[in-house]
mmCIF file with all atom_site columns, C-alpha atoms in Angstrom:
data_model
loop_
_atom_site.group_PDB
_atom_site.id
_atom_site.type_symbol
_atom_site.label_atom_id
_atom_site.label_alt_id
_atom_site.label_comp_id
_atom_site.label_asym_id
_atom_site.label_entity_id
_atom_site.label_seq_id
_atom_site.pdbx_PDB_ins_code
_atom_site.Cartn_x
_atom_site.Cartn_y
_atom_site.Cartn_z
_atom_site.occupancy
_atom_site.B_iso_or_equiv
_atom_site.pdbx_formal_charge
_atom_site.auth_seq_id
_atom_site.auth_comp_id
_atom_site.auth_asym_id
_atom_site.auth_atom_id
_atom_site.pdbx_PDB_model_num
ATOM 1   C CA . UNK A 1 1   ? 102.702 79.258  135.390 1.00 40.00 ? 1   UNK A CA 1
ATOM 2   C CA . UNK A 1 2   ? 100.577 79.225  132.224 1.00 42.00 ? 2   UNK A CA 1
ATOM 3   C CA . UNK A 1 3   ? 103.607 78.426  130.058 1.00 41.00 ? 3   UNK A CA 1
ATOM 4   C CA . UNK A 1 4   ? 104.944 75.714  132.401 1.00 36.00 ? 4   UNK A CA 1
ATOM 5   C CA . UNK A 1 5   ? 101.558 74.009  132.646 1.00 39.00 ? 5   UNK A CA 1
ATOM 6   C CA . UNK A 1 6   ? 101.030 74.255  128.917 1.00 38.00 ? 6   UNK A CA 1
ATOM 7   C CA . UNK A 1 7   ? 104.451 72.753  128.198 1.00 39.00 ? 7   UNK A CA 1
ATOM 8   C CA . UNK A 1 8   ? 103.398 69.862  130.421 1.00 38.00 ? 8   UNK A CA 1
ATOM 9   C CA . UNK A 1 9   ? 100.324 69.382  128.231 1.00 40.00 ? 9   UNK A CA 1
ATOM 10  C CA . UNK A 1 10  ? 102.574 69.454  125.159 1.00 40.00 ? 10  UNK A CA 1
ATOM 11  C CA . UNK A 1 11  ? 104.750 66.691  126.595 1.00 39.00 ? 11  UNK A CA 1
ATOM 12  C CA . UNK A 1 12  ? 101.694 64.482  127.121 1.00 38.00 ? 12  UNK A CA 1
ATOM 13  C CA . UNK A 1 13  ? 100.515 64.960  123.528 1.00 41.00 ? 13  UNK A CA 1
ATOM 14  C CA . UNK A 1 14  ? 103.915 64.565  121.859 1.00 41.00 ? 14  UNK A CA 1
ATOM 15  C CA . UNK A 1 15  ? 104.373 61.446  119.686 1.00 41.00 ? 15  UNK A CA 1
ATOM 16  C CA . UNK A 1 16  ? 105.717 60.523  116.240 1.00 39.00 ? 16  UNK A CA 1
ATOM 17  C CA . UNK A 1 17  ? 106.083 63.451  113.818 1.00 39.00 ? 17  UNK A CA 1
ATOM 18  C CA . UNK A 1 18  ? 103.563 63.836  111.001 1.00 45.00 ? 18  UNK A CA 1
ATOM 19  C CA . UNK A 1 19  ? 101.619 66.506  109.108 1.00 46.00 ? 19  UNK A CA 1
ATOM 20  C CA . UNK A 1 20  ? 102.169 68.371  105.858 1.00 54.00 ? 20  UNK A CA 1
ATOM 21  C CA . UNK A 1 21  ? 102.808 72.021  105.136 1.00 61.00 ? 21  UNK A CA 1
ATOM 22  C CA . UNK A 1 22  ? 99.613  73.918  104.253 1.00 68.00 ? 22  UNK A CA 1
ATOM 23  C CA . UNK A 1 23  ? 100.030 75.917  101.043 1.00 80.00 ? 23  UNK A CA 1
ATOM 24  C CA . UNK A 1 24  ? 98.551  79.393  101.564 1.00 88.00 ? 24  UNK A CA 1
ATOM 25  C CA . UNK A 1 25  ? 99.531  82.728  100.063 1.00 90.00 ? 25  UNK A CA 1
ATOM 26  C CA . UNK A 1 26  ? 100.392 84.707  103.189 1.00 93.00 ? 26  UNK A CA 1
ATOM 27  C CA . UNK A 1 27  ? 100.383 88.349  104.231 1.00 94.00 ? 27  UNK A CA 1
ATOM 28  C CA . UNK A 1 28  ? 102.216 89.995  107.110 1.00 94.00 ? 28  UNK A CA 1
ATOM 29  C CA . UNK A 1 29  ? 101.859 93.371  108.785 1.00 95.00 ? 29  UNK A CA 1
ATOM 30  C CA . UNK A 1 30  ? 103.493 95.366  111.567 1.00 95.00 ? 30  UNK A CA 1
ATOM 31  C CA . UNK A 1 31  ? 102.423 98.398  113.579 1.00 96.00 ? 31  UNK A CA 1
ATOM 32  C CA . UNK A 1 32  ? 105.323 100.814 114.198 1.00 96.00 ? 32  UNK A CA 1
ATOM 33  C CA . UNK A 1 33  ? 104.706 104.015 116.180 1.00 95.00 ? 33  UNK A CA 1
ATOM 34  C CA . UNK A 1 34  ? 100.964 103.559 115.707 1.00 96.00 ? 34  UNK A CA 1
ATOM 35  C CA . UNK A 1 35  ? 101.141 103.138 111.910 1.00 95.00 ? 35  UNK A CA 1
ATOM 36  C CA . UNK A 1 36  ? 100.346 99.822  110.225 1.00 95.00 ? 36  UNK A CA 1
ATOM 37  C CA . UNK A 1 37  ? 102.437 98.466  107.336 1.00 95.00 ? 37  UNK A CA 1
ATOM 38  C CA . UNK A 1 38  ? 101.236 95.468  105.286 1.00 94.00 ? 38  UNK A CA 1
ATOM 39  C CA . UNK A 1 39  ? 103.311 93.221  103.016 1.00 94.00 ? 39  UNK A CA 1
ATOM 40  C CA . UNK A 1 40  ? 102.649 90.112  100.946 1.00 92.00 ? 40  UNK A CA 1
ATOM 41  C CA . UNK A 1 41  ? 105.392 87.474  100.997 1.00 91.00 ? 41  UNK A CA 1
ATOM 42  C CA . UNK A 1 42  ? 102.885 85.076  99.390  1.00 84.00 ? 42  UNK A CA 1
ATOM 43  C CA . UNK A 1 43  ? 104.507 81.646  99.151  1.00 83.00 ? 43  UNK A CA 1
ATOM 44  C CA . UNK A 1 44  ? 108.086 82.894  99.393  1.00 85.00 ? 44  UNK A CA 1
ATOM 45  C CA . UNK A 1 45  ? 110.534 81.202  101.746 1.00 84.00 ? 45  UNK A CA 1
ATOM 46  C CA . UNK A 1 46  ? 112.203 84.475  102.782 1.00 87.00 ? 46  UNK A CA 1
ATOM 47  C CA . UNK A 1 47  ? 111.397 88.158  102.392 1.00 89.00 ? 47  UNK A CA 1
ATOM 48  C CA . UNK A 1 48  ? 112.609 91.484  103.802 1.00 91.00 ? 48  UNK A CA 1
ATOM 49  C CA . UNK A 1 49  ? 110.378 94.534  104.186 1.00 91.00 ? 49  UNK A CA 1
ATOM 50  C CA . UNK A 1 50  ? 111.024 98.107  105.419 1.00 89.00 ? 50  UNK A CA 1
ATOM 51  C CA . UNK A 1 51  ? 108.527 99.680  107.837 1.00 87.00 ? 51  UNK A CA 1
ATOM 52  C CA . UNK A 1 52  ? 109.286 103.199 109.135 1.00 88.00 ? 52  UNK A CA 1
ATOM 53  C CA . UNK A 1 53  ? 112.881 102.495 110.118 1.00 93.00 ? 53  UNK A CA 1
ATOM 54  C CA . UNK A 1 54  ? 112.197 98.893  111.126 1.00 94.00 ? 54  UNK A CA 1
ATOM 55  C CA . UNK A 1 55  ? 113.195 96.041  108.823 1.00 94.00 ? 55  UNK A CA 1
ATOM 56  C CA . UNK A 1 56  ? 111.160 92.827  108.905 1.00 95.00 ? 56  UNK A CA 1
ATOM 57  C CA . UNK A 1 57  ? 113.157 89.708  108.027 1.00 94.00 ? 57  UNK A CA 1
ATOM 58  C CA . UNK A 1 58  ? 110.357 87.170  107.423 1.00 95.00 ? 58  UNK A CA 1
ATOM 59  C CA . UNK A 1 59  ? 110.951 83.424  107.006 1.00 94.00 ? 59  UNK A CA 1
ATOM 60  C CA . UNK A 1 60  ? 108.866 80.392  106.059 1.00 93.00 ? 60  UNK A CA 1
ATOM 61  C CA . UNK A 1 61  ? 110.910 77.271  106.797 1.00 92.00 ? 61  UNK A CA 1
ATOM 62  C CA . UNK A 1 62  ? 108.823 74.238  105.743 1.00 89.00 ? 62  UNK A CA 1
ATOM 63  C CA . UNK A 1 63  ? 105.665 75.742  107.210 1.00 91.00 ? 63  UNK A CA 1
ATOM 64  C CA . UNK A 1 64  ? 107.271 77.253  110.333 1.00 94.00 ? 64  UNK A CA 1
ATOM 65  C CA . UNK A 1 65  ? 106.923 81.034  110.147 1.00 95.00 ? 65  UNK A CA 1
ATOM 66  C CA . UNK A 1 66  ? 109.088 83.498  112.058 1.00 96.00 ? 66  UNK A CA 1
ATOM 67  C CA . UNK A 1 67  ? 110.397 87.041  111.759 1.00 96.00 ? 67  UNK A CA 1
ATOM 68  C CA . UNK A 1 68  ? 113.227 89.175  113.079 1.00 96.00 ? 68  UNK A CA 1
ATOM 69  C CA . UNK A 1 69  ? 112.662 92.913  113.502 1.00 96.00 ? 69  UNK A CA 1
ATOM 70  C CA . UNK A 1 70  ? 115.630 95.286  113.303 1.00 95.00 ? 70  UNK A CA 1
ATOM 71  C CA . UNK A 1 71  ? 115.548 99.007  114.099 1.00 96.00 ? 71  UNK A CA 1
ATOM 72  C CA . UNK A 1 72  ? 117.654 100.594 111.359 1.00 94.00 ? 72  UNK A CA 1
ATOM 73  C CA . UNK A 1 73  ? 116.831 104.174 112.407 1.00 94.00 ? 73  UNK A CA 1
ATOM 74  C CA . UNK A 1 74  ? 118.463 106.444 114.991 1.00 96.00 ? 74  UNK A CA 1
ATOM 75  C CA . UNK A 1 75  ? 115.333 106.639 117.161 1.00 95.00 ? 75  UNK A CA 1
ATOM 76  C CA . UNK A 1 76  ? 113.531 104.099 119.361 1.00 96.00 ? 76  UNK A CA 1
ATOM 77  C CA . UNK A 1 77  ? 110.653 102.361 117.564 1.00 96.00 ? 77  UNK A CA 1
ATOM 78  C CA . UNK A 1 78  ? 107.420 101.574 119.406 1.00 97.00 ? 78  UNK A CA 1
ATOM 79  C CA . UNK A 1 79  ? 106.220 98.151  118.260 1.00 97.00 ? 79  UNK A CA 1
ATOM 80  C CA . UNK A 1 80  ? 102.596 97.028  118.200 1.00 97.00 ? 80  UNK A CA 1
ATOM 81  C CA . UNK A 1 81  ? 100.910 94.049  116.577 1.00 97.00 ? 81  UNK A CA 1
ATOM 82  C CA . UNK A 1 82  ? 102.940 91.914  114.213 1.00 97.00 ? 82  UNK A CA 1
ATOM 83  C CA . UNK A 1 83  ? 100.621 89.779  112.091 1.00 97.00 ? 83  UNK A CA 1
ATOM 84  C CA . UNK A 1 84  ? 103.145 87.041  111.469 1.00 96.00 ? 84  UNK A CA 1
ATOM 85  C CA . UNK A 1 85  ? 100.900 85.291  108.947 1.00 96.00 ? 85  UNK A CA 1
ATOM 86  C CA . UNK A 1 86  ? 97.430  85.960  107.547 1.00 96.00 ? 86  UNK A CA 1
ATOM 87  C CA . UNK A 1 87  ? 95.605  83.669  105.112 1.00 95.00 ? 87  UNK A CA 1
ATOM 88  C CA . UNK A 1 88  ? 92.281  83.958  103.285 1.00 95.00 ? 88  UNK A CA 1
ATOM 89  C CA . UNK A 1 89  ? 89.720  81.240  102.502 1.00 93.00 ? 89  UNK A CA 1
ATOM 90  C CA . UNK A 1 90  ? 90.967  78.825  105.141 1.00 93.00 ? 90  UNK A CA 1
ATOM 91  C CA . UNK A 1 91  ? 88.614  75.803  105.057 1.00 91.00 ? 91  UNK A CA 1
ATOM 92  C CA . UNK A 1 92  ? 86.821  74.401  108.095 1.00 91.00 ? 92  UNK A CA 1
ATOM 93  C CA . UNK A 1 93  ? 83.343  74.803  109.578 1.00 92.00 ? 93  UNK A CA 1
ATOM 94  C CA . UNK A 1 94  ? 84.479  74.163  113.162 1.00 93.00 ? 94  UNK A CA 1
ATOM 95  C CA . UNK A 1 95  ? 87.585  75.050  115.129 1.00 95.00 ? 95  UNK A CA 1
ATOM 96  C CA . UNK A 1 96  ? 89.465  73.847  118.167 1.00 94.00 ? 96  UNK A CA 1
ATOM 97  C CA . UNK A 1 97  ? 90.365  76.994  120.118 1.00 92.00 ? 97  UNK A CA 1
ATOM 98  C CA . UNK A 1 98  ? 93.236  75.999  122.394 1.00 86.00 ? 98  UNK A CA 1
ATOM 99  C CA . UNK A 1 99  ? 94.696  78.506  124.826 1.00 76.00 ? 99  UNK A CA 1
ATOM 100 C CA . UNK A 1 100 ? 96.452  76.495  127.511 1.00 67.00 ? 100 UNK A CA 1
ATOM 101 C CA . UNK A 1 101 ? 96.062  74.256  130.505 1.00 61.00 ? 101 UNK A CA 1
ATOM 102 C CA . UNK A 1 102 ? 94.176  76.691  132.721 1.00 62.00 ? 102 UNK A CA 1
ATOM 103 C CA . UNK A 1 103 ? 91.721  77.996  130.099 1.00 65.00 ? 103 UNK A CA 1
ATOM 104 C CA . UNK A 1 104 ? 88.831  76.126  128.515 1.00 71.00 ? 104 UNK A CA 1
ATOM 105 C CA . UNK A 1 105 ? 89.716  74.569  125.141 1.00 78.00 ? 105 UNK A CA 1
ATOM 106 C CA . UNK A 1 106 ? 86.592  74.249  123.006 1.00 85.00 ? 106 UNK A CA 1
ATOM 107 C CA . UNK A 1 107 ? 85.526  73.051  119.563 1.00 91.00 ? 107 UNK A CA 1
ATOM 108 C CA . UNK A 1 108 ? 83.233  75.745  118.169 1.00 91.00 ? 108 UNK A CA 1
ATOM 109 C CA . UNK A 1 109 ? 81.468  76.472  114.855 1.00 93.00 ? 109 UNK A CA 1
ATOM 110 C CA . UNK A 1 110 ? 83.206  79.173  112.841 1.00 93.00 ? 110 UNK A CA 1
ATOM 111 C CA . UNK A 1 111 ? 80.191  80.638  111.027 1.00 90.00 ? 111 UNK A CA 1
ATOM 112 C CA . UNK A 1 112 ? 79.092  84.161  111.962 1.00 88.00 ? 112 UNK A CA 1
ATOM 113 C CA . UNK A 1 113 ? 81.606  84.824  114.707 1.00 91.00 ? 113 UNK A CA 1
ATOM 114 C CA . UNK A 1 114 ? 85.180  85.737  115.502 1.00 94.00 ? 114 UNK A CA 1
ATOM 115 C CA . UNK A 1 115 ? 87.174  83.137  117.414 1.00 94.00 ? 115 UNK A CA 1
ATOM 116 C CA . UNK A 1 116 ? 90.432  83.918  119.209 1.00 94.00 ? 116 UNK A CA 1
ATOM 117 C CA . UNK A 1 117 ? 92.980  81.413  120.502 1.00 93.00 ? 117 UNK A CA 1
ATOM 118 C CA . UNK A 1 118 ? 96.122  82.136  122.461 1.00 92.00 ? 118 UNK A CA 1
ATOM 119 C CA . UNK A 1 119 ? 98.221  79.255  121.166 1.00 94.00 ? 119 UNK A CA 1
ATOM 120 C CA . UNK A 1 120 ? 96.591  76.853  118.701 1.00 95.00 ? 120 UNK A CA 1
ATOM 121 C CA . UNK A 1 121 ? 93.720  77.047  116.205 1.00 96.00 ? 121 UNK A CA 1
ATOM 122 C CA . UNK A 1 122 ? 92.757  73.897  114.336 1.00 96.00 ? 122 UNK A CA 1
ATOM 123 C CA . UNK A 1 123 ? 90.017  73.912  111.692 1.00 95.00 ? 123 UNK A CA 1
ATOM 124 C CA . UNK A 1 124 ? 88.115  70.879  110.448 1.00 91.00 ? 124 UNK A CA 1
ATOM 125 C CA . UNK A 1 125 ? 85.298  70.167  107.987 1.00 85.00 ? 125 UNK A CA 1
ATOM 126 C CA . UNK A 1 126 ? 84.425  66.450  107.992 1.00 82.00 ? 126 UNK A CA 1
ATOM 127 C CA . UNK A 1 127 ? 81.872  66.950  105.191 1.00 80.00 ? 127 UNK A CA 1
ATOM 128 C CA . UNK A 1 128 ? 84.294  68.624  102.801 1.00 73.00 ? 128 UNK A CA 1
ATOM 129 C CA . UNK A 1 129 ? 85.382  67.104  99.496  1.00 70.00 ? 129 UNK A CA 1
ATOM 130 C CA . UNK A 1 130 ? 88.835  66.331  100.952 1.00 70.00 ? 130 UNK A CA 1
ATOM 131 C CA . UNK A 1 131 ? 88.468  66.431  104.744 1.00 74.00 ? 131 UNK A CA 1
ATOM 132 C CA . UNK A 1 132 ? 91.604  67.703  106.436 1.00 86.00 ? 132 UNK A CA 1
ATOM 133 C CA . UNK A 1 133 ? 92.580  69.508  109.602 1.00 93.00 ? 133 UNK A CA 1
ATOM 134 C CA . UNK A 1 134 ? 94.181  72.890  108.935 1.00 95.00 ? 134 UNK A CA 1
ATOM 135 C CA . UNK A 1 135 ? 96.277  74.068  111.833 1.00 96.00 ? 135 UNK A CA 1
ATOM 136 C CA . UNK A 1 136 ? 97.828  77.372  112.860 1.00 97.00 ? 136 UNK A CA 1
ATOM 137 C CA . UNK A 1 137 ? 99.789  76.836  116.057 1.00 97.00 ? 137 UNK A CA 1
ATOM 138 C CA . UNK A 1 138 ? 102.551 78.687  117.846 1.00 97.00 ? 138 UNK A CA 1
ATOM 139 C CA . UNK A 1 139 ? 105.354 76.280  118.755 1.00 96.00 ? 139 UNK A CA 1
ATOM 140 C CA . UNK A 1 140 ? 107.002 78.919  120.954 1.00 96.00 ? 140 UNK A CA 1
ATOM 141 C CA . UNK A 1 141 ? 104.838 81.072  123.208 1.00 93.00 ? 141 UNK A CA 1
ATOM 142 C CA . UNK A 1 142 ? 106.773 82.319  126.237 1.00 93.00 ? 142 UNK A CA 1
ATOM 143 C CA . UNK A 1 143 ? 108.178 85.771  125.281 1.00 94.00 ? 143 UNK A CA 1
ATOM 144 C CA . UNK A 1 144 ? 105.509 87.700  123.370 1.00 96.00 ? 144 UNK A CA 1
ATOM 145 C CA . UNK A 1 145 ? 101.726 87.823  123.702 1.00 95.00 ? 145 UNK A CA 1
ATOM 146 C CA . UNK A 1 146 ? 100.310 85.578  120.950 1.00 96.00 ? 146 UNK A CA 1
ATOM 147 C CA . UNK A 1 147 ? 96.837  85.287  119.433 1.00 96.00 ? 147 UNK A CA 1
ATOM 148 C CA . UNK A 1 148 ? 95.347  83.401  116.507 1.00 97.00 ? 148 UNK A CA 1
ATOM 149 C CA . UNK A 1 149 ? 92.090  84.803  115.149 1.00 97.00 ? 149 UNK A CA 1
ATOM 150 C CA . UNK A 1 150 ? 89.602  83.519  112.601 1.00 96.00 ? 150 UNK A CA 1
ATOM 151 C CA . UNK A 1 151 ? 86.721  85.500  111.145 1.00 96.00 ? 151 UNK A CA 1
ATOM 152 C CA . UNK A 1 152 ? 84.988  84.930  107.810 1.00 94.00 ? 152 UNK A CA 1
ATOM 153 C CA . UNK A 1 153 ? 87.557  82.346  106.716 1.00 94.00 ? 153 UNK A CA 1
ATOM 154 C CA . UNK A 1 154 ? 90.486  84.705  107.368 1.00 97.00 ? 154 UNK A CA 1
ATOM 155 C CA . UNK A 1 155 ? 93.070  83.466  109.873 1.00 97.00 ? 155 UNK A CA 1
ATOM 156 C CA . UNK A 1 156 ? 95.526  85.920  111.446 1.00 98.00 ? 156 UNK A CA 1
ATOM 157 C CA . UNK A 1 157 ? 98.367  84.774  113.712 1.00 98.00 ? 157 UNK A CA 1
ATOM 158 C CA . UNK A 1 158 ? 99.597  87.673  115.835 1.00 98.00 ? 158 UNK A CA 1
ATOM 159 C CA . UNK A 1 159 ? 102.591 88.497  118.022 1.00 98.00 ? 159 UNK A CA 1
ATOM 160 C CA . UNK A 1 160 ? 101.629 91.613  119.971 1.00 98.00 ? 160 UNK A CA 1
ATOM 161 C CA . UNK A 1 161 ? 104.645 93.580  121.214 1.00 98.00 ? 161 UNK A CA 1
ATOM 162 C CA . UNK A 1 162 ? 102.253 95.837  123.167 1.00 97.00 ? 162 UNK A CA 1
ATOM 163 C CA . UNK A 1 163 ? 104.248 99.057  122.768 1.00 97.00 ? 163 UNK A CA 1
ATOM 164 C CA . UNK A 1 164 ? 107.707 97.574  123.347 1.00 97.00 ? 164 UNK A CA 1
ATOM 165 C CA . UNK A 1 165 ? 110.408 100.142 122.502 1.00 97.00 ? 165 UNK A CA 1
ATOM 166 C CA . UNK A 1 166 ? 113.048 98.721  120.164 1.00 97.00 ? 166 UNK A CA 1
ATOM 167 C CA . UNK A 1 167 ? 116.281 100.674 120.542 1.00 97.00 ? 167 UNK A CA 1
ATOM 168 C CA . UNK A 1 168 ? 118.232 101.923 117.508 1.00 97.00 ? 168 UNK A CA 1
ATOM 169 C CA . UNK A 1 169 ? 120.317 99.094  116.047 1.00 96.00 ? 169 UNK A CA 1
ATOM 170 C CA . UNK A 1 170 ? 118.571 96.462  118.182 1.00 98.00 ? 170 UNK A CA 1
ATOM 171 C CA . UNK A 1 171 ? 116.800 93.336  116.955 1.00 98.00 ? 171 UNK A CA 1
ATOM 172 C CA . UNK A 1 172 ? 114.004 91.201  118.359 1.00 98.00 ? 172 UNK A CA 1
ATOM 173 C CA . UNK A 1 173 ? 112.688 87.835  117.161 1.00 97.00 ? 173 UNK A CA 1
ATOM 174 C CA . UNK A 1 174 ? 109.042 86.857  116.957 1.00 98.00 ? 174 UNK A CA 1
ATOM 175 C CA . UNK A 1 175 ? 107.595 83.675  118.341 1.00 98.00 ? 175 UNK A CA 1
ATOM 176 C CA . UNK A 1 176 ? 107.520 80.761  115.855 1.00 97.00 ? 176 UNK A CA 1
ATOM 177 C CA . UNK A 1 177 ? 104.278 79.700  114.130 1.00 97.00 ? 177 UNK A CA 1
ATOM 178 C CA . UNK A 1 178 ? 103.585 76.335  112.503 1.00 96.00 ? 178 UNK A CA 1
ATOM 179 C CA . UNK A 1 179 ? 101.031 76.066  109.667 1.00 96.00 ? 179 UNK A CA 1
ATOM 180 C CA . UNK A 1 180 ? 100.094 72.547  108.560 1.00 94.00 ? 180 UNK A CA 1
ATOM 181 C CA . UNK A 1 181 ? 97.414  70.336  107.028 1.00 92.00 ? 181 UNK A CA 1
ATOM 182 C CA . UNK A 1 182 ? 96.655  66.740  108.064 1.00 91.00 ? 182 UNK A CA 1
ATOM 183 C CA . UNK A 1 183 ? 93.931  64.262  107.106 1.00 90.00 ? 183 UNK A CA 1
ATOM 184 C CA . UNK A 1 184 ? 93.870  63.061  110.729 1.00 91.00 ? 184 UNK A CA 1
ATOM 185 C CA . UNK A 1 185 ? 92.828  65.826  113.174 1.00 91.00 ? 185 UNK A CA 1
ATOM 186 C CA . UNK A 1 186 ? 94.129  63.924  116.208 1.00 92.00 ? 186 UNK A CA 1
ATOM 187 C CA . UNK A 1 187 ? 97.406  63.210  114.460 1.00 93.00 ? 187 UNK A CA 1
ATOM 188 C CA . UNK A 1 188 ? 97.659  66.910  113.643 1.00 93.00 ? 188 UNK A CA 1
ATOM 189 C CA . UNK A 1 189 ? 97.531  67.759  117.358 1.00 93.00 ? 189 UNK A CA 1
ATOM 190 C CA . UNK A 1 190 ? 100.314 65.271  118.062 1.00 94.00 ? 190 UNK A CA 1
ATOM 191 C CA . UNK A 1 191 ? 102.424 66.784  115.277 1.00 94.00 ? 191 UNK A CA 1
ATOM 192 C CA . UNK A 1 192 ? 102.021 70.283  116.751 1.00 94.00 ? 192 UNK A CA 1
ATOM 193 C CA . UNK A 1 193 ? 102.916 68.958  120.208 1.00 92.00 ? 193 UNK A CA 1
ATOM 194 C CA . UNK A 1 194 ? 106.027 67.299  118.787 1.00 93.00 ? 194 UNK A CA 1
ATOM 195 C CA . UNK A 1 195 ? 107.139 70.596  117.275 1.00 93.00 ? 195 UNK A CA 1
ATOM 196 C CA . UNK A 1 196 ? 106.623 72.503  120.536 1.00 92.00 ? 196 UNK A CA 1
ATOM 197 C CA . UNK A 1 197 ? 108.270 69.756  122.607 1.00 92.00 ? 197 UNK A CA 1
ATOM 198 C CA . UNK A 1 198 ? 111.299 69.772  120.293 1.00 90.00 ? 198 UNK A CA 1
ATOM 199 C CA . UNK A 1 199 ? 111.842 73.425  121.247 1.00 87.00 ? 199 UNK A CA 1
ATOM 200 C CA . UNK A 1 200 ? 111.096 73.313  124.981 1.00 86.00 ? 200 UNK A CA 1
ATOM 201 C CA . UNK A 1 201 ? 112.326 69.766  125.718 1.00 83.00 ? 201 UNK A CA 1
ATOM 202 C CA . UNK A 1 202 ? 110.088 69.422  128.790 1.00 79.00 ? 202 UNK A CA 1
ATOM 203 C CA . UNK A 1 203 ? 110.990 66.916  131.474 1.00 76.00 ? 203 UNK A CA 1
ATOM 204 C CA . UNK A 1 204 ? 108.432 64.110  131.793 1.00 70.00 ? 204 UNK A CA 1
ATOM 205 C CA . UNK A 1 205 ? 107.999 63.120  135.401 1.00 66.00 ? 205 UNK A CA 1
#
């Protein structure tokens, strides 16, 4: 129900496409069998990393981040948190924490606290030298538990596999994350909604 209602919200927001890719050096990490492995694709478009018998095929396609995990070992691999993208020094003194239709979506100050969103985190600093909305938003969100966290200017977008056992030779894809920057914070929300609507193609009744 949460996904269906949220897709309905997406369809109401969707409009003309806009928004620019935000240029951050990114990190990724994956927990396999309780052990964390961290890698730094930086600004690369594609990268492949080994992690205890699991290969991470990481992609950044014009600001849309995704990964495919493949178990290359002969044993099942227990998957935990995949930090799909982590960025430091993300600007914005307030954040829209957006988690769906049935949960409260609030604009909150970012200083001195950790904020967690389920689907979309949009930062904004109207007093900055070049005011712009910086957005981390999942454009798919129906297969894996997703979270976007910010604390101390560090944003982490997470797909949590919650102990899922990946069989030998099997693959699994992450959800897809969009990272963008836009001078218009309202326009940025429409651009995210367009991207999600393009995937789900919700019926408008």
